[in-house]
JSON list of C-alpha atoms in Angstrom, two decimals:
[
{"chain": "W", "resi": 1298, "resn": "TYR", "atom": "CA", "xyz": [-1.79, 11.32, 15.71]},
{"chain": "W", "resi": 1299, "resn": "GLY", "atom": "CA", "xyz": [-4.65, 9.94, 17.78]},
{"chain": "W", "resi": 1300, "resn": "THR", "atom": "CA", "xyz": [-5.78, 6.34, 17.95]},
{"chain": "W", "resi": 1301, "resn": "SER", "atom": "CA", "xyz": [-9.03, 4.56, 18.51]},
{"chain": "W", "resi": 1302, "resn": "GLU", "atom": "CA", "xyz": [-9.77, 1.56, 20.68]},
{"chain": "W", "resi": 1303, "resn": "VAL", "atom": "CA", "xyz": [-11.98, 0.42, 17.81]},
{"chain": "W", "resi": 1304, "resn": "SER", "atom": "CA", "xyz": [-10.45, -2.29, 15.65]},
{"chain": "W", "resi": 1305, "resn": "LYS", "atom": "CA", "xyz": [-12.44, -2.94, 12.51]},
{"chain": "W", "resi": 1306, "resn": "ALA", "atom": "CA", "xyz": [-9.52, -4.44, 10.58]},
{"chain": "W", "resi": 1307, "resn": "PRO", "atom": "CA", "xyz": [-9.15, -5.79, 8.02]},
{"chain": "W", "resi": 1308, "resn": "PHE", "atom": "CA", "xyz": [-9.82, -2.80, 5.86]},
{"chain": "W", "resi": 1309, "resn": "VAL", "atom": "CA", "xyz": [-11.19, -4.15, 2.58]},
{"chain": "W", "resi": 1310, "resn": "VAL", "atom": "CA", "xyz": [-10.46, -1.86, -0.36]},
{"chain": "W", "resi": 1311, "resn": "ASN", "atom": "CA", "xyz": [-13.40, -2.07, -2.78]},
{"chain": "W", "resi": 1312, "resn": "SER", "atom": "CA", "xyz": [-12.74, 0.90, -5.09]},
{"chain": "W", "resi": 1313, "resn": "VAL", "atom": "CA", "xyz": [-9.94, 2.24, -7.30]},
{"chain": "W", "resi": 1314, "resn": "ALA", "atom": "CA", "xyz": [-11.10, 5.81, -6.55]},
{"chain": "W", "resi": 1315, "resn": "ASP", "atom": "CA", "xyz": [-8.77, 8.08, -4.57]},
{"chain": "W", "resi": 1316, "resn": "ARG", "atom": "CA", "xyz": [-11.14, 9.56, -1.99]},
{"chain": "W", "resi": 1317, "resn": "PRO", "atom": "CA", "xyz": [-9.95, 10.09, 1.61]},
{"chain": "W", "resi": 1318, "resn": "ASP", "atom": "CA", "xyz": [-11.44, 8.56, 4.73]},
{"chain": "W", "resi": 1319, "resn": "ALA", "atom": "CA", "xyz": [-14.55, 10.58, 5.64]},
{"chain": "W", "resi": 1320, "resn": "ASN", "atom": "CA", "xyz": [-13.86, 10.06, 9.38]},
{"chain": "W", "resi": 1321, "resn": "PRO", "atom": "CA", "xyz": [-10.40, 8.60, 10.11]},
{"chain": "W", "resi": 1322, "resn": "PHE", "atom": "CA", "xyz": [-11.17, 8.22, 13.83]},
{"chain": "W", "resi": 1323, "resn": "ASP", "atom": "CA", "xyz": [-14.13, 5.85, 13.42]},
{"chain": "W", "resi": 1324, "resn": "GLY", "atom": "CA", "xyz": [-12.04, 2.83, 12.42]},
{"chain": "W", "resi": 1325, "resn": "LEU", "atom": "CA", "xyz": [-14.10, 2.13, 9.30]},
{"chain": "W", "resi": 1326, "resn": "ALA", "atom": "CA", "xyz": [-12.07, 3.66, 6.40]},
{"chain": "W", "resi": 1327, "resn": "SER", "atom": "CA", "xyz": [-15.27, 4.54, 4.54]},
{"chain": "W", "resi": 1328, "resn": "THR", "atom": "CA", "xyz": [-15.29, 7.54, 2.20]},
{"chain": "W", "resi": 1329, "resn": "SER", "atom": "CA", "xyz": [-18.04, 9.95, 1.25]},
{"chain": "W", "resi": 1330, "resn": "GLY", "atom": "CA", "xyz": [-18.21, 8.25, -2.16]},
{"chain": "W", "resi": 1331, "resn": "PRO", "atom": "CA", "xyz": [-20.93, 5.98, -3.51]},
{"chain": "W", "resi": 1332, "resn": "GLN", "atom": "CA", "xyz": [-21.58, 2.56, -2.03]},
{"chain": "W", "resi": 1333, "resn": "VAL", "atom": "CA", "xyz": [-19.95, -0.42, -3.73]},
{"chain": "W", "resi": 1334, "resn": "ASN", "atom": "CA", "xyz": [-22.16, -3.50, -3.94]},
{"chain": "W", "resi": 1335, "resn": "GLY", "atom": "CA", "xyz": [-24.23, -2.24, -1.01]},
{"chain": "W", "resi": 1336, "resn": "VAL", "atom": "CA", "xyz": [-21.36, -1.41, 1.35]},
{"chain": "W", "resi": 1337, "resn": "PRO", "atom": "CA", "xyz": [-19.52, 1.88, 1.98]},
{"chain": "W", "resi": 1338, "resn": "GLU", "atom": "CA", "xyz": [-16.70, 2.71, -0.42]},
{"chain": "W", "resi": 1339, "resn": "VAL", "atom": "CA", "xyz": [-13.19, 2.01, 0.91]},
{"chain": "W", "resi": 1340, "resn": "THR", "atom": "CA", "xyz": [-10.24, 3.26, -1.12]},
{"chain": "W", "resi": 1341, "resn": "PHE", "atom": "CA", "xyz": [-6.56, 2.43, -0.68]},
{"chain": "W", "resi": 1342, "resn": "ARG", "atom": "CA", "xyz": [-6.01, 6.01, 0.53]},
{"chain": "W", "resi": 1343, "resn": "SER", "atom": "CA", "xyz": [-8.83, 5.77, 3.09]},
{"chain": "W", "resi": 1344, "resn": "ALA", "atom": "CA", "xyz": [-7.57, 2.38, 4.34]},
{"chain": "W", "resi": 1345, "resn": "LEU", "atom": "CA", "xyz": [-4.05, 3.77, 4.92]},
{"chain": "W", "resi": 1346, "resn": "GLN", "atom": "CA", "xyz": [-5.50, 6.80, 6.72]},
{"chain": "W", "resi": 1347, "resn": "ALA", "atom": "CA", "xyz": [-7.77, 4.71, 8.96]},
{"chain": "W", "resi": 1348, "resn": "SER", "atom": "CA", "xyz": [-4.96, 2.27, 9.80]},
{"chain": "W", "resi": 1349, "resn": "ASN", "atom": "CA", "xyz": [-3.10, 5.14, 11.44]},
{"chain": "W", "resi": 1350, "resn": "HIS", "atom": "CA", "xyz": [-5.93, 5.61, 13.94]},
{"chain": "W", "resi": 1351, "resn": "VAL", "atom": "CA", "xyz": [-6.55, 2.03, 15.03]},
{"chain": "W", "resi": 1352, "resn": "ILE", "atom": "CA", "xyz": [-4.45, 0.39, 17.73]},
{"chain": "W", "resi": 1353, "resn": "GLY", "atom": "CA", "xyz": [-2.44, -2.69, 16.72]},
{"chain": "W", "resi": 1354, "resn": "GLU", "atom": "CA", "xyz": [-1.47, -4.25, 13.41]},
{"chain": "W", "resi": 1355, "resn": "ASP", "atom": "CA", "xyz": [-3.91, -3.66, 10.60]},
{"chain": "W", "resi": 1356, "resn": "ASP", "atom": "CA", "xyz": [-4.61, -5.70, 7.50]},
{"chain": "W", "resi": 1357, "resn": "ILE", "atom": "CA", "xyz": [-5.47, -4.04, 4.20]},
{"chain": "W", "resi": 1358, "resn": "THR", "atom": "CA", "xyz": [-7.02, -6.44, 1.70]},
{"chain": "W", "resi": 1359, "resn": "PHE", "atom": "CA", "xyz": [-8.71, -5.97, -1.67]},
{"chain": "W", "resi": 1360, "resn": "ASN", "atom": "CA", "xyz": [-12.09, -6.90, -3.15]},
{"chain": "W", "resi": 1361, "resn": "ILE", "atom": "CA", "xyz": [-12.54, -4.48, -6.05]},
{"chain": "W", "resi": 1362, "resn": "PRO", "atom": "CA", "xyz": [-15.33, -5.44, -8.46]},
{"chain": "W", "resi": 1363, "resn": "GLY", "atom": "CA", "xyz": [-14.21, -6.41, -11.94]},
{"chain": "W", "resi": 1364, "resn": "GLY", "atom": "CA", "xyz": [-11.47, -8.97, -11.29]},
{"chain": "W", "resi": 1365, "resn": "ALA", "atom": "CA", "xyz": [-7.82, -8.30, -12.03]},
{"chain": "W", "resi": 1366, "resn": "PRO", "atom": "CA", "xyz": [-5.76, -6.33, -12.67]},
{"chain": "W", "resi": 1367, "resn": "GLN", "atom": "CA", "xyz": [-7.00, -3.20, -10.93]},
{"chain": "W", "resi": 1368, "resn": "PHE", "atom": "CA", "xyz": [-5.19, 0.13, -11.28]},
{"chain": "W", "resi": 1369, "resn": "ILE", "atom": "CA", "xyz": [-5.01, 2.59, -8.37]},
{"chain": "W", "resi": 1370, "resn": "LEU", "atom": "CA", "xyz": [-3.77, 6.06, -9.41]},
{"chain": "W", "resi": 1371, "resn": "PRO", "atom": "CA", "xyz": [-3.32, 8.37, -6.40]},
{"chain": "W", "resi": 1372, "resn": "GLN", "atom": "CA", "xyz": [-3.86, 12.05, -7.23]},
{"chain": "W", "resi": 1373, "resn": "SER", "atom": "CA", "xyz": [-1.40, 13.14, -4.53]},
{"chain": "W", "resi": 1374, "resn": "ALA", "atom": "CA", "xyz": [1.08, 11.51, -2.15]},
{"chain": "W", "resi": 1375, "resn": "LEU", "atom": "CA", "xyz": [-0.42, 8.74, -0.02]},
{"chain": "W", "resi": 1376, "resn": "SER", "atom": "CA", "xyz": [-0.37, 8.83, 3.78]},
{"chain": "W", "resi": 1377, "resn": "GLN", "atom": "CA", "xyz": [2.54, 7.17, 5.53]},
{"chain": "W", "resi": 1378, "resn": "ALA", "atom": "CA", "xyz": [1.52, 4.03, 7.44]},
{"chain": "W", "resi": 1379, "resn": "LEU", "atom": "CA", "xyz": [2.60, 4.85, 11.00]},
{"chain": "W", "resi": 1380, "resn": "ASP", "atom": "CA", "xyz": [1.91, 1.49, 12.66]},
{"chain": "W", "resi": 1381, "resn": "ASP", "atom": "CA", "xyz": [2.33, -2.16, 11.74]},
{"chain": "W", "resi": 1382, "resn": "VAL", "atom": "CA", "xyz": [0.36, -2.99, 8.63]},
{"chain": "W", "resi": 1383, "resn": "ALA", "atom": "CA", "xyz": [0.00, -5.92, 6.25]},
{"chain": "W", "resi": 1384, "resn": "ILE", "atom": "CA", "xyz": [-1.10, -5.03, 2.70]},
{"chain": "W", "resi": 1385, "resn": "ASP", "atom": "CA", "xyz": [-2.18, -8.08, 0.71]},
{"chain": "W", "resi": 1386, "resn": "GLY", "atom": "CA", "xyz": [-2.86, -7.69, -3.01]},
{"chain": "W", "resi": 1387, "resn": "SER", "atom": "CA", "xyz": [-3.29, -11.47, -3.38]},
{"chain": "W", "resi": 1388, "resn": "THR", "atom": "CA", "xyz": [-6.77, -11.12, -1.86]},
{"chain": "W", "resi": 1389, "resn": "GLN", "atom": "CA", "xyz": [-8.06, -9.35, -5.01]},
{"chain": "W", "resi": 1390, "resn": "PRO", "atom": "CA", "xyz": [-10.41, -11.65, -6.96]},
{"chain": "W", "resi": 1391, "resn": "GLY", "atom": "CA", "xyz": [-8.63, -12.82, -10.11]},
{"chain": "W", "resi": 1392, "resn": "TYR", "atom": "CA", "xyz": [-5.16, -12.90, -8.53]},
{"chain": "W", "resi": 1393, "resn": "ILE", "atom": "CA", "xyz": [-3.04, -15.77, -9.84]},
{"chain": "W", "resi": 1394, "resn": "GLN", "atom": "CA", "xyz": [0.37, -16.28, -8.25]},
{"chain": "W", "resi": 1395, "resn": "GLY", "atom": "CA", "xyz": [3.14, -15.92, -10.81]},
{"chain": "W", "resi": 1396, "resn": "ASN", "atom": "CA", "xyz": [1.07, -13.66, -13.09]},
{"chain": "W", "resi": 1397, "resn": "ILE", "atom": "CA", "xyz": [1.18, -9.87, -13.10]},
{"chain": "W", "resi": 1398, "resn": "GLN", "atom": "CA", "xyz": [0.05, -8.47, -9.76]},
{"chain": "W", "resi": 1399, "resn": "ALA", "atom": "CA", "xyz": [-3.70, -7.97, -9.46]},
{"chain": "W", "resi": 1400, "resn": "ILE", "atom": "CA", "xyz": [-3.28, -4.60, -7.71]},
{"chain": "W", "resi": 1401, "resn": "GLN", "atom": "CA", "xyz": [-1.17, -2.00, -9.48]},
{"chain": "W", "resi": 1402, "resn": "LEU", "atom": "CA", "xyz": [-0.32, 1.24, -7.67]},
{"chain": "W", "resi": 1403, "resn": "LEU", "atom": "CA", "xyz": [0.68, 3.80, -10.30]},
{"chain": "W", "resi": 1404, "resn": "GLY", "atom": "CA", "xyz": [2.11, 7.20, -9.34]},
{"chain": "W", "resi": 1405, "resn": "THR", "atom": "CA", "xyz": [1.55, 8.84, -12.71]},
{"chain": "W", "resi": 1406, "resn": "ASN", "atom": "CA", "xyz": [-0.75, 11.52, -11.22]},
{"chain": "W", "resi": 1407, "resn": "ALA", "atom": "CA", "xyz": [0.64, 11.65, -7.65]},
{"chain": "W", "resi": 1408, "resn": "GLY", "atom": "CA", "xyz": [2.72, 14.80, -8.16]},
{"chain": "W", "resi": 1409, "resn": "ALA", "atom": "CA", "xyz": [6.32, 15.93, -7.85]},
{"chain": "W", "resi": 1410, "resn": "SER", "atom": "CA", "xyz": [8.46, 14.06, -5.32]},
{"chain": "W", "resi": 1411, "resn": "ALA", "atom": "CA", "xyz": [5.64, 11.60, -4.53]},
{"chain": "W", "resi": 1412, "resn": "ARG", "atom": "CA", "xyz": [6.76, 8.30, -3.02]},
{"chain": "W", "resi": 1413, "resn": "GLY", "atom": "CA", "xyz": [4.76, 5.13, -3.50]},
{"chain": "W", "resi": 1414, "resn": "LEU", "atom": "CA", "xyz": [4.41, 3.52, -0.08]},
{"chain": "W", "resi": 1415, "resn": "ARG", "atom": "CA", "xyz": [5.93, 4.84, 3.15]},
{"chain": "W", "resi": 1416, "resn": "PHE", "atom": "CA", "xyz": [6.05, 2.81, 6.36]},
{"chain": "W", "resi": 1417, "resn": "SER", "atom": "CA", "xyz": [7.31, 3.49, 9.88]},
{"chain": "W", "resi": 1418, "resn": "GLY", "atom": "CA", "xyz": [5.77, 0.52, 11.74]},
{"chain": "W", "resi": 1419, "resn": "ASP", "atom": "CA", "xyz": [8.16, -2.10, 13.10]},
{"chain": "W", "resi": 1420, "resn": "ARG", "atom": "CA", "xyz": [6.46, -5.04, 11.36]},
{"chain": "W", "resi": 1421, "resn": "THR", "atom": "CA", "xyz": [5.22, -4.25, 7.87]},
{"chain": "W", "resi": 1422, "resn": "SER", "atom": "CA", "xyz": [4.47, -6.60, 5.01]},
{"chain": "W", "resi": 1423, "resn": "VAL", "atom": "CA", "xyz": [3.41, -6.08, 1.41]},
{"chain": "W", "resi": 1424, "resn": "ARG", "atom": "CA", "xyz": [2.23, -8.95, -0.77]},
{"chain": "W", "resi": 1425, "resn": "ALA", "atom": "CA", "xyz": [1.43, -9.05, -4.49]},
{"chain": "W", "resi": 1426, "resn": "LEU", "atom": "CA", "xyz": [1.55, -5.34, -5.38]},
{"chain": "W", "resi": 1427, "resn": "TYR", "atom": "CA", "xyz": [2.98, -3.66, -8.46]},
{"chain": "W", "resi": 1428, "resn": "ILE", "atom": "CA", "xyz": [4.34, -0.17, -7.67]},
{"chain": "W", "resi": 1429, "resn": "SER", "atom": "CA", "xyz": [5.39, 2.03, -10.57]},
{"chain": "W", "resi": 1430, "resn": "ALA", "atom": "CA", "xyz": [5.68, 5.55, -12.03]},
{"chain": "W", "resi": 1431, "resn": "PHE", "atom": "CA", "xyz": [6.25, 7.50, -8.81]},
{"chain": "W", "resi": 1432, "resn": "THR", "atom": "CA", "xyz": [8.49, 10.55, -9.04]},
{"chain": "W", "resi": 1433, "resn": "SER", "atom": "CA", "xyz": [10.50, 9.40, -6.02]},
{"chain": "W", "resi": 1434, "resn": "ASN", "atom": "CA", "xyz": [11.05, 6.02, -4.32]},
{"chain": "W", "resi": 1435, "resn": "GLY", "atom": "CA", "xyz": [8.63, 3.14, -4.81]},
{"chain": "W", "resi": 1436, "resn": "ILE", "atom": "CA", "xyz": [8.79, 1.97, -1.18]},
{"chain": "W", "resi": 1437, "resn": "GLU", "atom": "CA", "xyz": [10.34, 3.60, 1.89]},
{"chain": "W", "resi": 1438, "resn": "ALA", "atom": "CA", "xyz": [10.49, 1.98, 5.32]},
{"chain": "W", "resi": 1439, "resn": "SER", "atom": "CA", "xyz": [11.98, 3.10, 8.63]},
{"chain": "W", "resi": 1440, "resn": "GLY", "atom": "CA", "xyz": [10.62, 0.38, 10.94]},
{"chain": "W", "resi": 1441, "resn": "ASP", "atom": "CA", "xyz": [12.49, -2.71, 12.16]},
{"chain": "W", "resi": 1442, "resn": "LEU", "atom": "CA", "xyz": [11.32, -5.20, 9.51]},
{"chain": "W", "resi": 1443, "resn": "LEU", "atom": "CA", "xyz": [9.80, -4.86, 6.04]},
{"chain": "W", "resi": 1444, "resn": "THR", "atom": "CA", "xyz": [8.68, -8.09, 4.37]},
{"chain": "W", "resi": 1445, "resn": "LEU", "atom": "CA", "xyz": [8.00, -8.04, 0.62]},
{"chain": "W", "resi": 1446, "resn": "ILE", "atom": "CA", "xyz": [6.32, -11.03, -1.02]},
{"chain": "W", "resi": 1447, "resn": "ASP", "atom": "CA", "xyz": [5.78, -11.12, -4.79]},
{"chain": "W", "resi": 1448, "resn": "VAL", "atom": "CA", "xyz": [6.17, -7.33, -5.06]},
{"chain": "W", "resi": 1449, "resn": "THR", "atom": "CA", "xyz": [7.32, -5.48, -8.16]},
{"chain": "W", "resi": 1450, "resn": "ALA", "atom": "CA", "xyz": [8.67, -1.93, -7.94]},
{"chain": "W", "resi": 1451, "resn": "ASN", "atom": "CA", "xyz": [9.87, -0.59, -11.27]},
{"chain": "W", "resi": 1452, "resn": "ASN", "atom": "CA", "xyz": [9.99, 2.56, -13.34]},
{"chain": "W", "resi": 1453, "resn": "ASN", "atom": "CA", "xyz": [9.99, 4.82, -10.28]},
{"chain": "W", "resi": 1454, "resn": "LYS", "atom": "CA", "xyz": [12.24, 7.86, -10.66]},
{"chain": "W", "resi": 1455, "resn": "GLY", "atom": "CA", "xyz": [13.84, 7.23, -7.27]},
{"chain": "W", "resi": 1456, "resn": "ILE", "atom": "CA", "xyz": [15.01, 3.99, -5.71]},
{"chain": "W", "resi": 1457, "resn": "GLY", "atom": "CA", "xyz": [12.75, 0.94, -5.92]},
{"chain": "W", "resi": 1458, "resn": "ILE", "atom": "CA", "xyz": [13.02, 0.26, -2.19]},
{"chain": "W", "resi": 1459, "resn": "ARG", "atom": "CA", "xyz": [14.74, 2.22, 0.58]},
{"chain": "W", "resi": 1460, "resn": "SER", "atom": "CA", "xyz": [14.79, 0.87, 4.11]},
{"chain": "W", "resi": 1461, "resn": "THR", "atom": "CA", "xyz": [16.80, 1.84, 7.18]},
{"chain": "W", "resi": 1462, "resn": "HIS", "atom": "CA", "xyz": [16.47, -1.65, 8.70]},
{"chain": "W", "resi": 1463, "resn": "ASP", "atom": "CA", "xyz": [15.92, -5.29, 7.73]},
{"chain": "W", "resi": 1464, "resn": "VAL", "atom": "CA", "xyz": [14.13, -6.27, 4.53]},
{"chain": "W", "resi": 1465, "resn": "THR", "atom": "CA", "xyz": [12.95, -9.81, 3.86]},
{"chain": "W", "resi": 1466, "resn": "LEU", "atom": "CA", "xyz": [12.21, -10.76, 0.25]},
{"chain": "W", "resi": 1467, "resn": "GLU", "atom": "CA", "xyz": [10.02, -13.77, -0.47]},
{"chain": "W", "resi": 1468, "resn": "GLY", "atom": "CA", "xyz": [8.49, -15.18, -3.63]},
{"chain": "W", "resi": 1469, "resn": "GLU", "atom": "CA", "xyz": [9.19, -13.44, -6.92]},
{"chain": "W", "resi": 1470, "resn": "SER", "atom": "CA", "xyz": [9.87, -9.84, -5.92]},
{"chain": "W", "resi": 1471, "resn": "ILE", "atom": "CA", "xyz": [11.32, -7.69, -8.71]},
{"chain": "W", "resi": 1472, "resn": "PHE", "atom": "CA", "xyz": [12.96, -4.27, -8.45]},
{"chain": "W", "resi": 1473, "resn": "SER", "atom": "CA", "xyz": [14.17, -2.89, -11.76]},
{"chain": "W", "resi": 1474, "resn": "GLY", "atom": "CA", "xyz": [14.14, 0.08, -14.09]},
{"chain": "W", "resi": 1475, "resn": "ASN", "atom": "CA", "xyz": [14.03, 2.62, -11.26]},
{"chain": "W", "resi": 1476, "resn": "GLY", "atom": "CA", "xyz": [15.80, 6.02, -11.32]},
{"chain": "W", "resi": 1477, "resn": "PRO", "atom": "CA", "xyz": [18.52, 6.49, -13.94]},
{"chain": "W", "resi": 1478, "resn": "ALA", "atom": "CA", "xyz": [21.36, 6.77, -11.44]},
{"chain": "W", "resi": 1479, "resn": "ALA", "atom": "CA", "xyz": [19.65, 4.96, -8.55]},
{"chain": "W", "resi": 1480, "resn": "PRO", "atom": "CA", "xyz": [19.99, 1.33, -7.58]},
{"chain": "W", "resi": 1481, "resn": "SER", "atom": "CA", "xyz": [16.88, -0.79, -7.19]},
{"chain": "W", "resi": 1482, "resn": "ALA", "atom": "CA", "xyz": [17.52, -1.12, -3.46]},
{"chain": "W", "resi": 1483, "resn": "ALA", "atom": "CA", "xyz": [19.47, 1.08, -1.10]},
{"chain": "W", "resi": 1484, "resn": "SER", "atom": "CA", "xyz": [20.25, 1.50, 2.59]},
{"chain": "W", "resi": 1485, "resn": "CYS", "atom": "CA", "xyz": [18.89, -1.96, 3.36]},
{"chain": "W", "resi": 1486, "resn": "ASP", "atom": "CA", "xyz": [20.21, -3.95, 6.31]},
{"chain": "W", "resi": 1487, "resn": "GLY", "atom": "CA", "xyz": [19.83, -7.72, 6.26]}
]
């Protein structure tokens, strides 16, 4: 999939738009969209795409103007994160631990069989995200360790979380109301 020696991480998401990375190989995650507060637009989609082309673990943080909560509605399935990545919704201005997550990833418009987040890196973490309304699973992981901290995955038509290896839950993670015949977690070791 091609990688770059450039490491510009963390990728700071500053827009709820759903534009792709204009040049995934440059390590910047910037889109062709308008600037946000004088800096290039970075969407959640573009940050995931760019993280697949930068060597080493990447951090995806949030600084979307307007406080919290912010709603991200992908218009199609998101890219799978192929390497180690840490996604931290608690970095969004207005985040208060114990309140509703400041970053809400809603699959309402993502299409048939769309999964929320997909990971294959060996060390992946997600903090303070709300993942809902996907037509398949909320989170899928195939790497060695998935750590979820204060994550909510509910009202997905598939399973809330599916992992082939170890899952560590910390904080107040909630998985409920997912598919009618599906458990909230499945195929999890550990």
